[in-house]
Amino acid sequence: MKLLSFVISVLNEEATIETLCREIKENIPAGYDYQIVLVDDGSGDGSFDVMKNLAEADKNIQVVKFQRNFGKSAAIQKGFELANGEIVFTLDADLQDNPKELPKFLAKLDEGYDMVSGWKKRRFDPLGKTLPSKLFNFVVSKFFKMKLHDYNCGFKAYKKKVVDSLNIYGELHRYIPVLAKANGFSCGEVIVEHRKREHGKSKYGMERYLRGFLDFLTIRVITKYKKSPIYFFGGMGSLMALVGFGLCMYLAYIKYFLVEGISGRPLLMLAVLLSVIGVQFISIGLICELMVHLKGRKSDGVIIDKTINFQ
């Protein structure tokens, strides 16, 4: 019997946890067993007590309690570490994800995809949340060349090898499909029902937009330059050093051919500054290259699905 693992990050959702676990168990397809991992991300209400009671009544439910709020990414990563199923699901704890959709995800995985992301095509969120989400999805799709409509949907399904390859921290849970693609995995998409929030309130404020932008820069760097950081640092450093060298040559022409003073010119300060910073960036790139080399360039991030021996 195959095992399905469900990883759920919980923050102040005492009114929904019991219902969510019941719905998950009611919708487990025939032929599957289940494991539910509930991660309490520093809740300030009675969420942990509810989860503790659920775990005491059901041996297939595990509970982890964080001492404080570390964020959704940290909770998901901890859940991934404890998940033992061949297929791992993530769901939000607010009951807006409907466990009745489980067969859709399993069918899509059977088509050959390594992970499947939900698409909340019809959403019941306020305009201030849906419009930024659409912009975010559009920008990410264009930059990372993926055809997904809803990267940040919490309802996803993964094969175990995908989960084992991920390292989620900060706010990187929004970019899990991008990270999976960078590791060589395929990602599909299914339309899912998005239910209205009946209890509690959204945990995200305006600060998530700044964090999202910074995480976008992080993902851009680690997916494109992880194996060759010299291309990132060296590229910028070389450009700055080249401009600085050009300015130095121009100032030398003024001093020795036009016989004019240059000591008081702001351009001299700029030329020296660009040259020094350019050399520093190149040096940082070389140091990063040494770190990558020492860590093991050939094995880092390479996922081997199967090995075939030819006779």
Tab-separated table of C-alpha atoms in Angstrom:
chain	number	residue	atom	x	y	z
A	1	MET	CA	0.000	0.000	0.000
A	2	LYS	CA	1.414	3.379	-1.025
A	3	LEU	CA	1.845	6.089	1.588
A	4	LEU	CA	0.678	9.671	1.097
A	5	SER	CA	2.206	12.331	3.353
A	6	PHE	CA	0.485	15.641	4.060
A	7	VAL	CA	2.579	18.568	5.294
A	8	ILE	CA	0.555	21.406	6.822
A	9	SER	CA	1.956	24.626	8.275
A	10	VAL	CA	-0.284	25.951	11.046
A	11	LEU	CA	-0.421	29.470	12.477
A	12	ASN	CA	-3.410	30.344	14.668
A	13	GLU	CA	-5.893	28.011	12.961
A	14	GLU	CA	-7.446	26.227	15.945
A	15	ALA	CA	-10.917	26.411	14.374
A	16	THR	CA	-9.962	24.581	11.180
A	17	ILE	CA	-7.324	21.944	11.953
A	18	GLU	CA	-9.636	19.187	13.122
A	19	THR	CA	-11.953	19.661	10.140
A	20	LEU	CA	-9.032	19.664	7.701
A	21	CYS	CA	-7.598	16.409	9.089
A	22	ARG	CA	-11.015	14.769	8.931
A	23	GLU	CA	-11.521	15.864	5.317
A	24	ILE	CA	-8.083	14.568	4.345
A	25	LYS	CA	-8.796	11.147	5.838
A	26	GLU	CA	-12.229	11.000	4.211
A	27	ASN	CA	-10.722	11.636	0.773
A	28	ILE	CA	-7.749	9.260	0.828
A	29	PRO	CA	-8.087	7.205	-2.400
A	30	ALA	CA	-8.378	3.432	-2.168
A	31	GLY	CA	-5.034	1.676	-2.028
A	32	TYR	CA	-3.272	4.449	-0.107
A	33	ASP	CA	-2.327	4.926	3.525
A	34	TYR	CA	-1.697	8.373	4.986
A	35	GLN	CA	0.643	10.370	7.202
A	36	ILE	CA	-0.261	13.899	8.346
A	37	VAL	CA	2.529	16.185	9.596
A	38	LEU	CA	1.226	19.282	11.377
A	39	VAL	CA	3.824	21.975	12.059
A	40	ASP	CA	2.804	24.614	14.590
A	41	ASP	CA	4.634	27.752	13.451
A	42	GLY	CA	4.484	29.567	16.794
A	43	SER	CA	0.708	29.816	17.145
A	44	GLY	CA	-0.614	32.064	19.903
A	45	ASP	CA	-4.045	30.450	20.192
A	46	GLY	CA	-5.074	26.895	21.033
A	47	SER	CA	-3.861	25.360	17.768
A	48	PHE	CA	-1.187	23.210	19.393
A	49	ASP	CA	-3.617	21.731	21.938
A	50	VAL	CA	-5.971	20.748	19.107
A	51	MET	CA	-3.107	19.183	17.132
A	52	LYS	CA	-1.825	17.368	20.199
A	53	ASN	CA	-5.248	15.817	20.806
A	54	LEU	CA	-5.476	14.754	17.154
A	55	ALA	CA	-2.053	13.093	17.331
A	56	GLU	CA	-2.944	11.255	20.531
A	57	ALA	CA	-6.070	9.859	18.856
A	58	ASP	CA	-4.440	8.949	15.520
A	59	LYS	CA	-0.994	7.359	15.229
A	60	ASN	CA	-0.737	8.564	11.614
A	61	ILE	CA	-0.674	12.215	12.714
A	62	GLN	CA	2.605	13.826	13.790
A	63	VAL	CA	2.930	17.232	15.412
A	64	VAL	CA	5.911	19.587	15.523
A	65	LYS	CA	5.890	22.748	17.633
A	66	PHE	CA	8.160	25.720	16.913
A	67	GLN	CA	9.056	27.887	19.896
A	68	ARG	CA	8.244	30.993	17.856
A	69	ASN	CA	7.050	31.988	14.403
A	70	PHE	CA	9.799	31.031	11.933
A	71	GLY	CA	7.683	31.398	8.791
A	72	LYS	CA	5.890	29.115	6.375
A	73	SER	CA	9.041	28.060	4.525
A	74	ALA	CA	10.708	26.783	7.697
A	75	ALA	CA	7.536	24.899	8.653
A	76	ILE	CA	7.255	23.288	5.219
A	77	GLN	CA	10.935	22.302	5.224
A	78	LYS	CA	10.557	20.649	8.631
A	79	GLY	CA	7.493	18.806	7.409
A	80	PHE	CA	9.389	17.632	4.328
A	81	GLU	CA	12.115	16.207	6.561
A	82	LEU	CA	9.535	14.136	8.456
A	83	ALA	CA	7.466	13.055	5.446
A	84	ASN	CA	7.892	9.372	4.606
A	85	GLY	CA	5.346	9.000	1.813
A	86	GLU	CA	6.106	8.194	-1.803
A	87	ILE	CA	3.987	11.243	-2.612
A	88	VAL	CA	3.940	14.367	-0.438
A	89	PHE	CA	1.130	16.935	-0.404
A	90	THR	CA	1.164	20.448	1.026
A	91	LEU	CA	-2.074	22.201	1.967
A	92	ASP	CA	-2.943	25.433	3.730
A	93	ALA	CA	-4.531	25.014	7.147
A	94	ASP	CA	-7.345	27.535	6.599
A	95	LEU	CA	-9.703	25.110	4.772
A	96	GLN	CA	-9.517	27.079	1.517
A	97	ASP	CA	-7.882	24.025	-0.104
A	98	ASN	CA	-10.318	21.160	-0.669
A	99	PRO	CA	-8.944	17.633	-0.075
A	100	LYS	CA	-11.537	16.296	-2.550
A	101	GLU	CA	-9.040	17.385	-5.232
A	102	LEU	CA	-6.500	14.692	-4.256
A	103	PRO	CA	-7.338	12.330	-7.171
A	104	LYS	CA	-6.643	15.172	-9.654
A	105	PHE	CA	-3.113	15.536	-8.369
A	106	LEU	CA	-2.452	11.807	-8.354
A	107	ALA	CA	-3.740	11.465	-11.919
A	108	LYS	CA	-1.469	14.299	-13.067
A	109	LEU	CA	1.525	12.700	-11.371
A	110	ASP	CA	0.697	9.458	-13.177
A	111	GLU	CA	1.128	11.345	-16.460
A	112	GLY	CA	4.836	11.541	-15.680
A	113	TYR	CA	5.216	14.836	-13.825
A	114	ASP	CA	7.488	14.992	-10.782
A	115	MET	CA	5.355	17.580	-8.996
A	116	VAL	CA	1.945	19.162	-9.531
A	117	SER	CA	0.905	22.647	-8.486
A	118	GLY	CA	-2.669	23.751	-7.898
A	119	TRP	CA	-4.198	26.672	-9.800
A	120	LYS	CA	-6.857	28.663	-7.965
A	121	LYS	CA	-8.489	29.841	-11.167
A	122	ARG	CA	-11.463	31.293	-9.315
A	123	ARG	CA	-10.402	32.938	-6.078
A	124	PHE	CA	-12.391	34.292	-3.148
A	125	ASP	CA	-9.707	36.674	-1.908
A	126	PRO	CA	-9.908	40.490	-1.847
A	127	LEU	CA	-8.681	42.505	-4.839
A	128	GLY	CA	-5.673	43.729	-2.888
A	129	LYS	CA	-4.459	40.151	-2.752
A	130	THR	CA	-5.460	38.811	-6.167
A	131	LEU	CA	-3.998	41.626	-8.313
A	132	PRO	CA	-0.467	41.474	-6.814
A	133	SER	CA	-0.665	37.683	-7.102
A	134	LYS	CA	-1.426	37.886	-10.827
A	135	LEU	CA	1.468	40.293	-11.360
A	136	PHE	CA	3.779	38.020	-9.374
A	137	ASN	CA	2.794	34.943	-11.386
A	138	PHE	CA	3.233	36.808	-14.684
A	139	VAL	CA	6.717	38.090	-13.812
A	140	VAL	CA	7.946	34.742	-12.476
A	141	SER	CA	6.649	32.892	-15.545
A	142	LYS	CA	8.429	35.301	-17.887
A	143	PHE	CA	11.753	35.334	-16.047
A	144	PHE	CA	11.995	31.605	-15.345
A	145	LYS	CA	10.228	30.418	-18.516
A	146	MET	CA	7.628	28.250	-16.794
A	147	LYS	CA	3.995	27.928	-17.827
A	148	LEU	CA	2.248	28.019	-14.462
A	149	HIS	CA	-0.628	30.267	-13.436
A	150	ASP	CA	-0.349	30.075	-9.638
A	151	TYR	CA	3.113	29.572	-8.141
A	152	ASN	CA	2.060	30.490	-4.626
A	153	CYS	CA	-0.854	28.052	-4.358
A	154	GLY	CA	-0.327	26.077	-1.160
A	155	PHE	CA	-1.958	22.958	-2.586
A	156	LYS	CA	0.806	20.940	-4.268
A	157	ALA	CA	1.845	17.317	-4.724
A	158	TYR	CA	5.422	16.067	-4.989
A	159	LYS	CA	7.173	12.819	-5.606
A	160	LYS	CA	9.509	12.041	-2.713
A	161	LYS	CA	12.651	12.639	-4.792
A	162	VAL	CA	11.566	16.244	-5.397
A	163	VAL	CA	11.005	16.886	-1.688
A	164	ASP	CA	14.411	15.422	-0.854
A	165	SER	CA	16.103	17.815	-3.291
A	166	LEU	CA	14.604	21.002	-1.854
A	167	ASN	CA	15.994	23.346	0.773
A	168	ILE	CA	13.276	25.862	1.643
A	169	TYR	CA	14.047	28.854	3.869
A	170	GLY	CA	13.134	32.529	4.217
A	171	GLU	CA	10.079	32.976	1.975
A	172	LEU	CA	11.171	30.607	-0.784
A	173	HIS	CA	8.010	28.487	-0.548
A	174	ARG	CA	6.576	30.814	-3.208
A	175	TYR	CA	9.227	29.624	-5.654
A	176	ILE	CA	9.153	25.868	-5.067
A	177	PRO	CA	8.236	25.072	-8.722
A	178	VAL	CA	11.202	27.181	-9.890
A	179	LEU	CA	13.570	25.392	-7.490
A	180	ALA	CA	12.239	22.011	-8.606
A	181	LYS	CA	12.775	22.922	-12.262
A	182	ALA	CA	16.341	24.058	-11.475
A	183	ASN	CA	16.967	20.584	-10.031
A	184	GLY	CA	15.785	18.964	-13.256
A	185	PHE	CA	12.214	18.037	-12.289
A	186	SER	CA	9.037	18.567	-14.306
A	187	CYS	CA	6.025	20.445	-12.952
A	188	GLY	CA	2.398	20.096	-13.989
A	189	GLU	CA	-0.684	22.058	-12.994
A	190	VAL	CA	-4.317	21.291	-12.157
A	191	ILE	CA	-7.241	23.637	-11.535
A	192	VAL	CA	-8.423	23.382	-7.926
A	193	GLU	CA	-11.407	24.655	-5.991
A	194	HIS	CA	-10.686	27.654	-3.793
A	195	ARG	CA	-13.081	27.899	-0.873
A	196	LYS	CA	-13.956	31.059	1.023
A	197	ARG	CA	-12.194	31.589	4.317
A	198	GLU	CA	-14.718	30.932	7.083
A	199	HIS	CA	-12.439	31.249	10.111
A	200	GLY	CA	-9.513	33.440	11.090
A	201	LYS	CA	-7.762	35.928	8.839
A	202	SER	CA	-4.868	36.094	6.393
A	203	LYS	CA	-1.410	36.041	8.001
A	204	TYR	CA	0.296	38.109	5.302
A	205	GLY	CA	0.749	41.890	5.364
A	206	MET	CA	2.333	44.500	3.113
A	207	GLU	CA	5.857	43.416	4.100
A	208	ARG	CA	5.455	40.265	2.018
A	209	TYR	CA	5.862	42.312	-1.178
A	210	LEU	CA	9.341	43.517	-0.180
A	211	ARG	CA	10.282	40.018	0.953
A	212	GLY	CA	8.910	38.603	-2.276
A	213	PHE	CA	11.107	40.941	-4.331
A	214	LEU	CA	14.225	40.059	-2.346
A	215	ASP	CA	13.424	36.361	-2.645
A	216	PHE	CA	12.995	36.851	-6.391
A	217	LEU	CA	16.577	38.156	-6.562
A	218	THR	CA	17.747	35.235	-4.431
A	219	ILE	CA	16.070	32.666	-6.659
A	220	ARG	CA	17.401	34.353	-9.781
A	221	VAL	CA	20.957	34.074	-8.478
A	222	ILE	CA	20.847	30.550	-7.037
A	223	THR	CA	19.089	29.015	-10.045
A	224	LYS	CA	21.238	30.666	-12.700
A	225	TYR	CA	24.615	31.109	-11.027
A	226	LYS	CA	24.709	28.424	-8.330
A	227	LYS	CA	27.237	26.293	-10.190
A	228	SER	CA	29.292	29.191	-11.602
A	229	PRO	CA	29.146	32.236	-9.288
A	230	ILE	CA	32.089	33.788	-11.160
A	231	TYR	CA	29.687	34.581	-14.008
A	232	PHE	CA	27.556	36.703	-11.656
A	233	PHE	CA	30.223	38.462	-9.601
A	234	GLY	CA	32.842	38.405	-12.337
A	235	GLY	CA	30.454	39.849	-14.904
A	236	MET	CA	29.556	42.862	-12.780
A	237	GLY	CA	33.144	43.247	-11.562
A	238	SER	CA	34.593	43.127	-15.050
A	239	LEU	CA	32.138	45.759	-16.272
A	240	MET	CA	32.933	48.135	-13.427
A	241	ALA	CA	36.676	47.545	-13.714
A	242	LEU	CA	36.551	48.123	-17.479
A	243	VAL	CA	34.697	51.426	-17.050
A	244	GLY	CA	37.117	52.454	-14.301
A	245	PHE	CA	40.135	51.573	-16.468
A	246	GLY	CA	38.651	53.537	-19.376
A	247	LEU	CA	38.175	56.587	-17.175
A	248	CYS	CA	41.756	56.246	-15.903
A	249	MET	CA	43.036	56.189	-19.480
A	250	TYR	CA	40.966	59.271	-20.282
A	251	LEU	CA	42.364	61.117	-17.252
A	252	ALA	CA	45.900	60.084	-18.172
A	253	TYR	CA	45.341	61.578	-21.631
A	254	ILE	CA	44.186	64.840	-20.050
A	255	LYS	CA	47.173	64.965	-17.700
A	256	TYR	CA	50.003	64.037	-20.052
A	257	PHE	CA	48.775	65.171	-23.444
A	258	LEU	CA	46.632	68.164	-22.595
A	259	VAL	CA	48.808	69.035	-19.569
A	260	GLU	CA	45.840	69.730	-17.290
A	261	GLY	CA	45.483	68.954	-13.596
A	262	ILE	CA	43.227	66.060	-12.575
A	263	SER	CA	43.725	65.834	-8.798
A	264	GLY	CA	40.578	67.806	-8.001
A	265	ARG	CA	38.291	66.143	-10.508
A	266	PRO	CA	35.367	63.995	-9.216
A	267	LEU	CA	35.958	61.793	-12.258
A	268	LEU	CA	39.248	60.630	-10.719
A	269	MET	CA	37.460	59.487	-7.569
A	270	LEU	CA	34.881	57.647	-9.682
A	271	ALA	CA	37.562	55.958	-11.801
A	272	VAL	CA	39.448	54.679	-8.753
A	273	LEU	CA	36.253	53.609	-7.004
A	274	LEU	CA	34.981	51.598	-9.982
A	275	SER	CA	38.369	49.953	-10.503
A	276	VAL	CA	38.685	48.894	-6.846
A	277	ILE	CA	35.084	47.649	-6.562
A	278	GLY	CA	35.420	45.797	-9.866
A	279	VAL	CA	38.514	43.942	-8.654
A	280	GLN	CA	36.739	43.123	-5.367
A	281	PHE	CA	33.736	41.658	-7.180
A	282	ILE	CA	35.981	39.498	-9.344
A	283	SER	CA	37.813	38.328	-6.214
A	284	ILE	CA	34.508	37.418	-4.533
A	285	GLY	CA	33.548	35.420	-7.612
A	286	LEU	CA	36.829	33.496	-7.518
A	287	ILE	CA	36.416	32.765	-3.806
A	288	CYS	CA	32.867	31.480	-4.467
A	289	GLU	CA	34.243	29.278	-7.249
A	290	LEU	CA	36.733	27.767	-4.809
A	291	MET	CA	33.914	27.088	-2.329
A	292	VAL	CA	31.814	25.396	-5.000
A	293	HIS	CA	34.804	23.325	-6.071
A	294	LEU	CA	35.580	22.213	-2.504
A	295	LYS	CA	31.938	21.294	-1.913
A	296	GLY	CA	31.971	19.020	-4.929
A	297	ARG	CA	30.808	20.514	-8.221
A	298	LYS	CA	29.917	17.189	-9.877
A	299	SER	CA	27.558	15.910	-7.204
A	300	ASP	CA	25.983	19.078	-5.843
A	301	GLY	CA	22.346	19.339	-6.840
A	302	VAL	CA	22.422	16.344	-9.194
A	303	ILE	CA	19.474	13.997	-8.725
A	304	ILE	CA	19.904	10.514	-10.109
A	305	ASP	CA	16.598	8.776	-10.698
A	306	LYS	CA	17.943	5.428	-11.813
A	307	THR	CA	21.168	3.859	-13.047
A	308	ILE	CA	21.202	1.551	-16.068
A	309	ASN	CA	24.071	-0.866	-16.577
A	310	PHE	CA	24.815	-1.920	-20.138
A	311	GLN	CA	26.280	-5.385	-20.611
